[in-house]
mmCIF file of C-alpha atoms in Angstrom:
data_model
loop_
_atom_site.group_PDB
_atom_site.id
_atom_site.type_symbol
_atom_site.label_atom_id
_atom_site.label_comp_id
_atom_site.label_asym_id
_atom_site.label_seq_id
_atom_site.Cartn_x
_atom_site.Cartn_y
_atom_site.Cartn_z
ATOM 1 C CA UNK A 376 0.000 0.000 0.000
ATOM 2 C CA UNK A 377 1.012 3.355 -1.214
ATOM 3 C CA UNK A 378 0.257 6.080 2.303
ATOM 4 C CA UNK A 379 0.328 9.855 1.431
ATOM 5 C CA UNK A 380 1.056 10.498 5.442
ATOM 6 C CA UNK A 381 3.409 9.270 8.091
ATOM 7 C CA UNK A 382 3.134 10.039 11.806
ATOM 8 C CA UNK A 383 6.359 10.062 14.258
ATOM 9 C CA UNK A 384 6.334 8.592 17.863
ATOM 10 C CA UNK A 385 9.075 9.414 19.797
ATOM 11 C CA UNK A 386 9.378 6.947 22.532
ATOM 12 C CA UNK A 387 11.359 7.167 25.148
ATOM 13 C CA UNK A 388 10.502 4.501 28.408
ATOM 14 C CA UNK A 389 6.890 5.253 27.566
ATOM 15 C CA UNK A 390 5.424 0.963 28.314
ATOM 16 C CA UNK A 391 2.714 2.497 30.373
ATOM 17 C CA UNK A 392 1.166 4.475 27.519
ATOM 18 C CA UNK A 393 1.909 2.103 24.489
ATOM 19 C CA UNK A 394 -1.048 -0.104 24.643
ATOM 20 C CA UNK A 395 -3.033 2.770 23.984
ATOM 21 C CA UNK A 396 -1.033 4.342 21.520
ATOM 22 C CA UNK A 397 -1.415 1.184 19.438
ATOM 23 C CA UNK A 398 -5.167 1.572 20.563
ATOM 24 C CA UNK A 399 -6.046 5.172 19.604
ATOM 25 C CA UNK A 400 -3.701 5.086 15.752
ATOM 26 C CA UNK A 401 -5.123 1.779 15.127
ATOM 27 C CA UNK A 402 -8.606 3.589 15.665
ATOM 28 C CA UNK A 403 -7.379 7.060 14.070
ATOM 29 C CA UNK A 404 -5.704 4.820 10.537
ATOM 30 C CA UNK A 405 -9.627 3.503 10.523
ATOM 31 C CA UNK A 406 -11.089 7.329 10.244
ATOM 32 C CA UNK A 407 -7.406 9.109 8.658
ATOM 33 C CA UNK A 408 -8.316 11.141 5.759
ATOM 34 C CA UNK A 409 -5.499 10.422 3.807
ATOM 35 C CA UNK A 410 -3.741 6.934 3.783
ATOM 36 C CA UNK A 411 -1.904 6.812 6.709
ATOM 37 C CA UNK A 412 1.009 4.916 8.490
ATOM 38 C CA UNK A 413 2.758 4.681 11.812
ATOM 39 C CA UNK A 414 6.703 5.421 12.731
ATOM 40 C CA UNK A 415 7.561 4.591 15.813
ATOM 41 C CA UNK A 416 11.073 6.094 17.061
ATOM 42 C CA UNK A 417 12.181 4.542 20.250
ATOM 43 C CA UNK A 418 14.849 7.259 21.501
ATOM 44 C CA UNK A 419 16.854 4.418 23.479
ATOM 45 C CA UNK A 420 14.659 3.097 26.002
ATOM 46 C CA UNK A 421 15.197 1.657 28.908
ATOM 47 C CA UNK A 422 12.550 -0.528 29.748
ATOM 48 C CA UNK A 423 10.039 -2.582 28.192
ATOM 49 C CA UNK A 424 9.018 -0.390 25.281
ATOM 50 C CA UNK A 425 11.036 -1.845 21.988
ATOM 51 C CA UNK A 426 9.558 -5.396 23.376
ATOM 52 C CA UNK A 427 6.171 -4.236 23.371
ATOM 53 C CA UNK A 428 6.699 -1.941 20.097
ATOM 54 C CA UNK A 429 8.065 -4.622 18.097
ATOM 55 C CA UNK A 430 4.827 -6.807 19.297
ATOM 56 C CA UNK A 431 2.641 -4.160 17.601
ATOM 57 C CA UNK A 432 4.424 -3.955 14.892
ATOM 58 C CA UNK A 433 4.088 -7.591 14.113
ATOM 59 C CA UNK A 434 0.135 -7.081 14.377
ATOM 60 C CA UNK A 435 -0.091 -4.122 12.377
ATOM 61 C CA UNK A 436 1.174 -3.787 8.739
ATOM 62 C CA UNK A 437 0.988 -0.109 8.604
ATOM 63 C CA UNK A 438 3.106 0.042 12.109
ATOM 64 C CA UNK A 439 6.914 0.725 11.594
ATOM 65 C CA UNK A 440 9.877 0.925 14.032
ATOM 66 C CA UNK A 441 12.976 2.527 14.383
ATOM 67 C CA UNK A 442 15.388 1.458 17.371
ATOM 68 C CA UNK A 443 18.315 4.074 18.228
ATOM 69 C CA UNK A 444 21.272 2.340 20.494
ATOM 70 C CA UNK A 445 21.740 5.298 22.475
ATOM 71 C CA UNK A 446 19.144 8.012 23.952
ATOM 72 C CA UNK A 447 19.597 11.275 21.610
ATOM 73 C CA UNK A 448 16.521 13.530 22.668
ATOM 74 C CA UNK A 449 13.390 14.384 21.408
ATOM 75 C CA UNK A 450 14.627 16.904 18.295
ATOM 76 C CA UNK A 451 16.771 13.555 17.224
ATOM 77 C CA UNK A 452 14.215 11.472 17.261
ATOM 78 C CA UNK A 453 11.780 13.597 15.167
ATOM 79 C CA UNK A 454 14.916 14.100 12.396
ATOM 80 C CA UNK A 455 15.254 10.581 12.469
ATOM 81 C CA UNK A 456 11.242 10.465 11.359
ATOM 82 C CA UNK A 457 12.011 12.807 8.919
ATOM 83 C CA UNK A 458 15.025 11.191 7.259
ATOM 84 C CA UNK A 459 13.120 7.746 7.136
ATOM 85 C CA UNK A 460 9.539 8.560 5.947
ATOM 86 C CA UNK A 461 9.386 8.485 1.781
ATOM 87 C CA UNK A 462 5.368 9.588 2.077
ATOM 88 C CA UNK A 463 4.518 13.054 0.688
ATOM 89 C CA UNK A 464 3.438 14.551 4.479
ATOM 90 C CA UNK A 465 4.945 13.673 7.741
ATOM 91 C CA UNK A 466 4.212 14.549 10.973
ATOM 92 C CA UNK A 467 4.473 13.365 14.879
ATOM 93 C CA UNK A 468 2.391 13.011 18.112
ATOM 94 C CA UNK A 469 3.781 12.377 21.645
ATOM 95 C CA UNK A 470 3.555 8.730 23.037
ATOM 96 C CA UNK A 471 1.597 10.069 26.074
ATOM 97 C CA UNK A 472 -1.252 11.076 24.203
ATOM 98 C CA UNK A 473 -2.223 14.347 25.475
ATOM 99 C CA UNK A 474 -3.403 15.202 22.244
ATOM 100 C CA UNK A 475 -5.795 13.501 20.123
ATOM 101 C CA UNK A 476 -5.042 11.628 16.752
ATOM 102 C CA UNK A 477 -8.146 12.369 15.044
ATOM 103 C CA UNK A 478 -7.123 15.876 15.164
ATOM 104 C CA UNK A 479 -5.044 15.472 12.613
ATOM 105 C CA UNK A 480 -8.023 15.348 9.966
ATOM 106 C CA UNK A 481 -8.461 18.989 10.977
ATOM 107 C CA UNK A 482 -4.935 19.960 10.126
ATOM 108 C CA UNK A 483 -4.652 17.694 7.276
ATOM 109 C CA UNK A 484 -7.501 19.745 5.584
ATOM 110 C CA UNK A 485 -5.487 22.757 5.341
ATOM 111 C CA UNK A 486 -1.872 21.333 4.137
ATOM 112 C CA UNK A 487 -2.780 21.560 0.621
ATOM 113 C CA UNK A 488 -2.609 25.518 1.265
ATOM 114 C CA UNK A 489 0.517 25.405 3.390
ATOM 115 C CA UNK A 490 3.672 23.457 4.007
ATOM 116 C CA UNK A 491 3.539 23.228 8.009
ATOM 117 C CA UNK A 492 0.292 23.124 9.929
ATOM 118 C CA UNK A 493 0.592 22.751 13.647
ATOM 119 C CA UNK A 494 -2.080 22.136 16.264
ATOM 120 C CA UNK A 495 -2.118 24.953 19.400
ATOM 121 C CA UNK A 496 -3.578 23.299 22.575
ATOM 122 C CA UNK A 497 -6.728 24.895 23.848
ATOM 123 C CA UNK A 498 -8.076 24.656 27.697
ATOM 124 C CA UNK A 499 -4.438 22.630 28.358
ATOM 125 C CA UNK A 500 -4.321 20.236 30.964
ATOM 126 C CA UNK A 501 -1.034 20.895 32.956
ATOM 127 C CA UNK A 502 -0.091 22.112 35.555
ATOM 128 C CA UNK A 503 0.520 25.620 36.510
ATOM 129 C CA UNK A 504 3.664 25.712 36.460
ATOM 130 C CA UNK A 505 4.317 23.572 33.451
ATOM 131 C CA UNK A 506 1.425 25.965 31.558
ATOM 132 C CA UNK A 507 3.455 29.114 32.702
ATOM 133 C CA UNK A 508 7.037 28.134 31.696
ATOM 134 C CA UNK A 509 5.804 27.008 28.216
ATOM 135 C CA UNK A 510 3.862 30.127 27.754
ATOM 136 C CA UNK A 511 7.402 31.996 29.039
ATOM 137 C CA UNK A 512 9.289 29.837 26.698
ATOM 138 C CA UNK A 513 6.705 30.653 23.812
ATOM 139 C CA UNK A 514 6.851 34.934 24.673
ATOM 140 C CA UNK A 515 10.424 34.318 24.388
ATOM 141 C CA UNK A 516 10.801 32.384 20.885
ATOM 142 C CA UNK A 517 8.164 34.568 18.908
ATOM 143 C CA UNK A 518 10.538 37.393 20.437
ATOM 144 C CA UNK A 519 14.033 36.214 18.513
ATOM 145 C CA UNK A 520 12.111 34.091 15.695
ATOM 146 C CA UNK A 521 8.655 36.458 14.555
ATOM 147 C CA UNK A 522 7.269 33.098 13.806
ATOM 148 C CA UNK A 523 3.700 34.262 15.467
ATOM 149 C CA UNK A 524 2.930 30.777 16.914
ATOM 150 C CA UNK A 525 1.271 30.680 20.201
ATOM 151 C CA UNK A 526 2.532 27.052 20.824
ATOM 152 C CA UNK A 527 4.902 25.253 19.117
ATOM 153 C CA UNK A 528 5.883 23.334 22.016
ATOM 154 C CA UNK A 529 2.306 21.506 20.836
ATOM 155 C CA UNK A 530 3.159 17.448 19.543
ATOM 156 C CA UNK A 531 0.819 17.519 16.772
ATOM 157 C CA UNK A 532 1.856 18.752 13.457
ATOM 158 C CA UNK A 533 1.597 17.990 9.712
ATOM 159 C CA UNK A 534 4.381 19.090 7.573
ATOM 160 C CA UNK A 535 5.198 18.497 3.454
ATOM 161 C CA UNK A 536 8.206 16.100 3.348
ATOM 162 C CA UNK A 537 10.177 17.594 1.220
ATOM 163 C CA UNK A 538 10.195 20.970 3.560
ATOM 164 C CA UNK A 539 10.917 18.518 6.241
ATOM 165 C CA UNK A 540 14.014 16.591 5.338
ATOM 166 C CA UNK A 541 15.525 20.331 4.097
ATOM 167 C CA UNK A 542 15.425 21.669 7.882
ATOM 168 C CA UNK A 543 18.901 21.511 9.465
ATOM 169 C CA UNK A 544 17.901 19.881 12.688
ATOM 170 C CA UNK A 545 19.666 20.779 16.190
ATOM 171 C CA UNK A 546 19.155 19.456 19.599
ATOM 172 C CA UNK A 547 15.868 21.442 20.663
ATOM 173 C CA UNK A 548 14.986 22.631 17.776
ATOM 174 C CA UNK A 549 11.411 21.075 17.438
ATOM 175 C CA UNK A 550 10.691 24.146 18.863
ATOM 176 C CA UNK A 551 11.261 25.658 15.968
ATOM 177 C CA UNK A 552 9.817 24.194 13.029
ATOM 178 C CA UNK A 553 7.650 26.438 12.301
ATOM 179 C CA UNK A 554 10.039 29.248 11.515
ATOM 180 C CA UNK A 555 12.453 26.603 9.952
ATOM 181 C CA UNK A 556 9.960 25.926 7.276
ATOM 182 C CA UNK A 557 9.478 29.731 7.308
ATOM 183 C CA UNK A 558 12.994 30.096 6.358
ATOM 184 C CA UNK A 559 12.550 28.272 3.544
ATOM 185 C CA UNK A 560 9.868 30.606 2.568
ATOM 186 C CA UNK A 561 7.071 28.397 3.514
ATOM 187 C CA UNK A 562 3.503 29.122 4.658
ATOM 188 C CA UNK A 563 2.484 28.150 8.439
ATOM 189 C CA UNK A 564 -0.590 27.896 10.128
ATOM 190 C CA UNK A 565 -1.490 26.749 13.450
ATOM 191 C CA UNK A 566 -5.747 25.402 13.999
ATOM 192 C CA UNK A 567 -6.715 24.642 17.799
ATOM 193 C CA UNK A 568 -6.693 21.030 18.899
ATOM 194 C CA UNK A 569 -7.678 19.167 21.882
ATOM 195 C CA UNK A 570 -5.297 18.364 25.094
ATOM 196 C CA UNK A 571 -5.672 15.936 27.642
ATOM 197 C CA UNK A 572 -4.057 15.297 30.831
ATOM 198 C CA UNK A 573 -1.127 12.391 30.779
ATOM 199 C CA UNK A 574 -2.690 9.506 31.994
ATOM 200 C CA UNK A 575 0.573 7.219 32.667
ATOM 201 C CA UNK A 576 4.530 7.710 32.607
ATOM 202 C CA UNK A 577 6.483 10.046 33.469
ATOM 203 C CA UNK A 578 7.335 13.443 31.761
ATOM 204 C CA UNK A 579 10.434 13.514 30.632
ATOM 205 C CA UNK A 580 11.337 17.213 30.609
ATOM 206 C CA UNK A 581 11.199 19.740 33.677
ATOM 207 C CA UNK A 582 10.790 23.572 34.329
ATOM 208 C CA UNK A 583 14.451 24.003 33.237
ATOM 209 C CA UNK A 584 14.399 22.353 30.025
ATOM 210 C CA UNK A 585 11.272 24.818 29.020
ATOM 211 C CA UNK A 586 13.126 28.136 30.437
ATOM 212 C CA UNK A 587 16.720 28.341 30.016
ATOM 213 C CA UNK A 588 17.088 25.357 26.889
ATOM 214 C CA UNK A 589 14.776 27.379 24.742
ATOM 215 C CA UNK A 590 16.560 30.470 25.537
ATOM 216 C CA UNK A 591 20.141 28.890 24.772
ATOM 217 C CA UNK A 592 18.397 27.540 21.695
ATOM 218 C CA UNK A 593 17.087 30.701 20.406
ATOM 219 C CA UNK A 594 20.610 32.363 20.017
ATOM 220 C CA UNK A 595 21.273 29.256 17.767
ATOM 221 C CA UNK A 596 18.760 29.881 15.591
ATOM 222 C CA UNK A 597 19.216 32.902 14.852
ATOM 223 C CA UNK A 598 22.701 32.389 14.218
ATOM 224 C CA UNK A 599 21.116 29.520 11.365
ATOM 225 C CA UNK A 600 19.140 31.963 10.271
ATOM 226 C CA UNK A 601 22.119 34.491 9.383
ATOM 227 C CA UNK A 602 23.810 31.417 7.813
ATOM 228 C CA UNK A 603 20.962 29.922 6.053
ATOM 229 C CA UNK A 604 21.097 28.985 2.510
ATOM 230 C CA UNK A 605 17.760 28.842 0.215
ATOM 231 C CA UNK A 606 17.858 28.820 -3.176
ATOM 232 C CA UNK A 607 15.561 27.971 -5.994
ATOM 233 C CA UNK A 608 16.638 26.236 -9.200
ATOM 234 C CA UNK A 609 15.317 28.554 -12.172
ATOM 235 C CA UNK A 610 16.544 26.229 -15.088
ATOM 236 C CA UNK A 611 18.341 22.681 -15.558
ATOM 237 C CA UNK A 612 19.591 20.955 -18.312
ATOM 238 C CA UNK A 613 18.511 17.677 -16.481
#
């Protein structure tokens, strides 16, 4: 089978959520819009989740695994999606859940008018303090980047491949996606989506990682930005 769209899922020690991951896609591949299939990228687990990811990957044909031998992070993990898929979209959801897969119908219907649509939690479900550093973390990257996206910390996002594999991924730069594609003169949206609160496992990033890492990581990108090459080929002999 030919599938137009692949969705990432980082995984990293995540064996308390994976039963219903494999739940909810299988249910979501049943309703997707376009033809869909399933990458999982286990970021060098620990426990018992490449056991029970290869197990649903034996039951389901559209279900796909990659296995990294060492833990690399989160903005690793999602360039290792990218590098693998060959479908025309891409795009990823976190292995707790908190958002919904059937939301990506709603920003599947608008990638035929841009390159990167990303969902921006409504009502969120965390906790104070986890609500107020992203939101700190957000003020601050639409600050260096202009990128005007309320929440890009969000794990739900459709993006065209081929903008995809051109992004020059960093460590913590899923943050950034949005204005990576933008430097590539692409069009962005973001269209509200559902959130939910994590119903097993253990988040794996703190206060810290929200605050200072996107601040480090902002100075990076703008020093991509400066350095950036985009170019368009006008004519070929090929």
């Amino acid at each position: 089978m030919t599938y137009k769209f692949t969705i990432i899922v980082p995984v990293y020690n995540e064996e308390a959520n994976l039963e219903r991951v494999e739940t909810e896609l299988s249910n979501y591949l049943e309703i997707a819009s376009v033809p869909t299939s399933i990458l999982f990228v286990n970021d060098g687990s620990s426990d018992n989740s490449q056991a029970l990811i290869e197990s649903i990957c034996e039951r389901n044909a559209a279900f796909q695994y990659i296995l990294f031998k060492q833990n690399r992070g989160l903005s690793a993990a999602i360039k290792a999606g990218f590098d693998y898929v060959e479908s025309e979209l891409v795009g990823y959801i976190d292995s707790d859940l908190q958002t919904a897969p059937e939301d990506f119908n709603k920003l599947l219907e608008h990638i035929d008018s841009y390159h990167l649509v990303t969902g921006v939690r409504s009502n969120r479900k965390d906790s104070f303090v986890k609500n107020m550093s992203s939101k700190i973390a957000n003020g601050i990257r639409r600050t260096f980047t202009h990128d005007g996206m309320d929440d890009t910390g969000c794990p739900l996002k459709v993006i065209r491949t081929d903008y995809a594999k051109r992004i020059p991924m960093f460590r913590g730069l899923h943050r950034f996606l949005p204005a990576m594609v933008m430097l590539q003169n692409g069009r962005v949206i973001q269209i509200p989506v559902q959130h939910f609160p994590r119903l097993a496992g253990t988040a794996n990033f703190g206060v810290w990682n929200r605050l200072l890492g996107p601040l480090m990581d902002c100075f990076a990108y703008l020093w991509m930005k400066k350095k950036y090459i985009n170019y368009e080929v006008f004519k070929s002999s090929k």
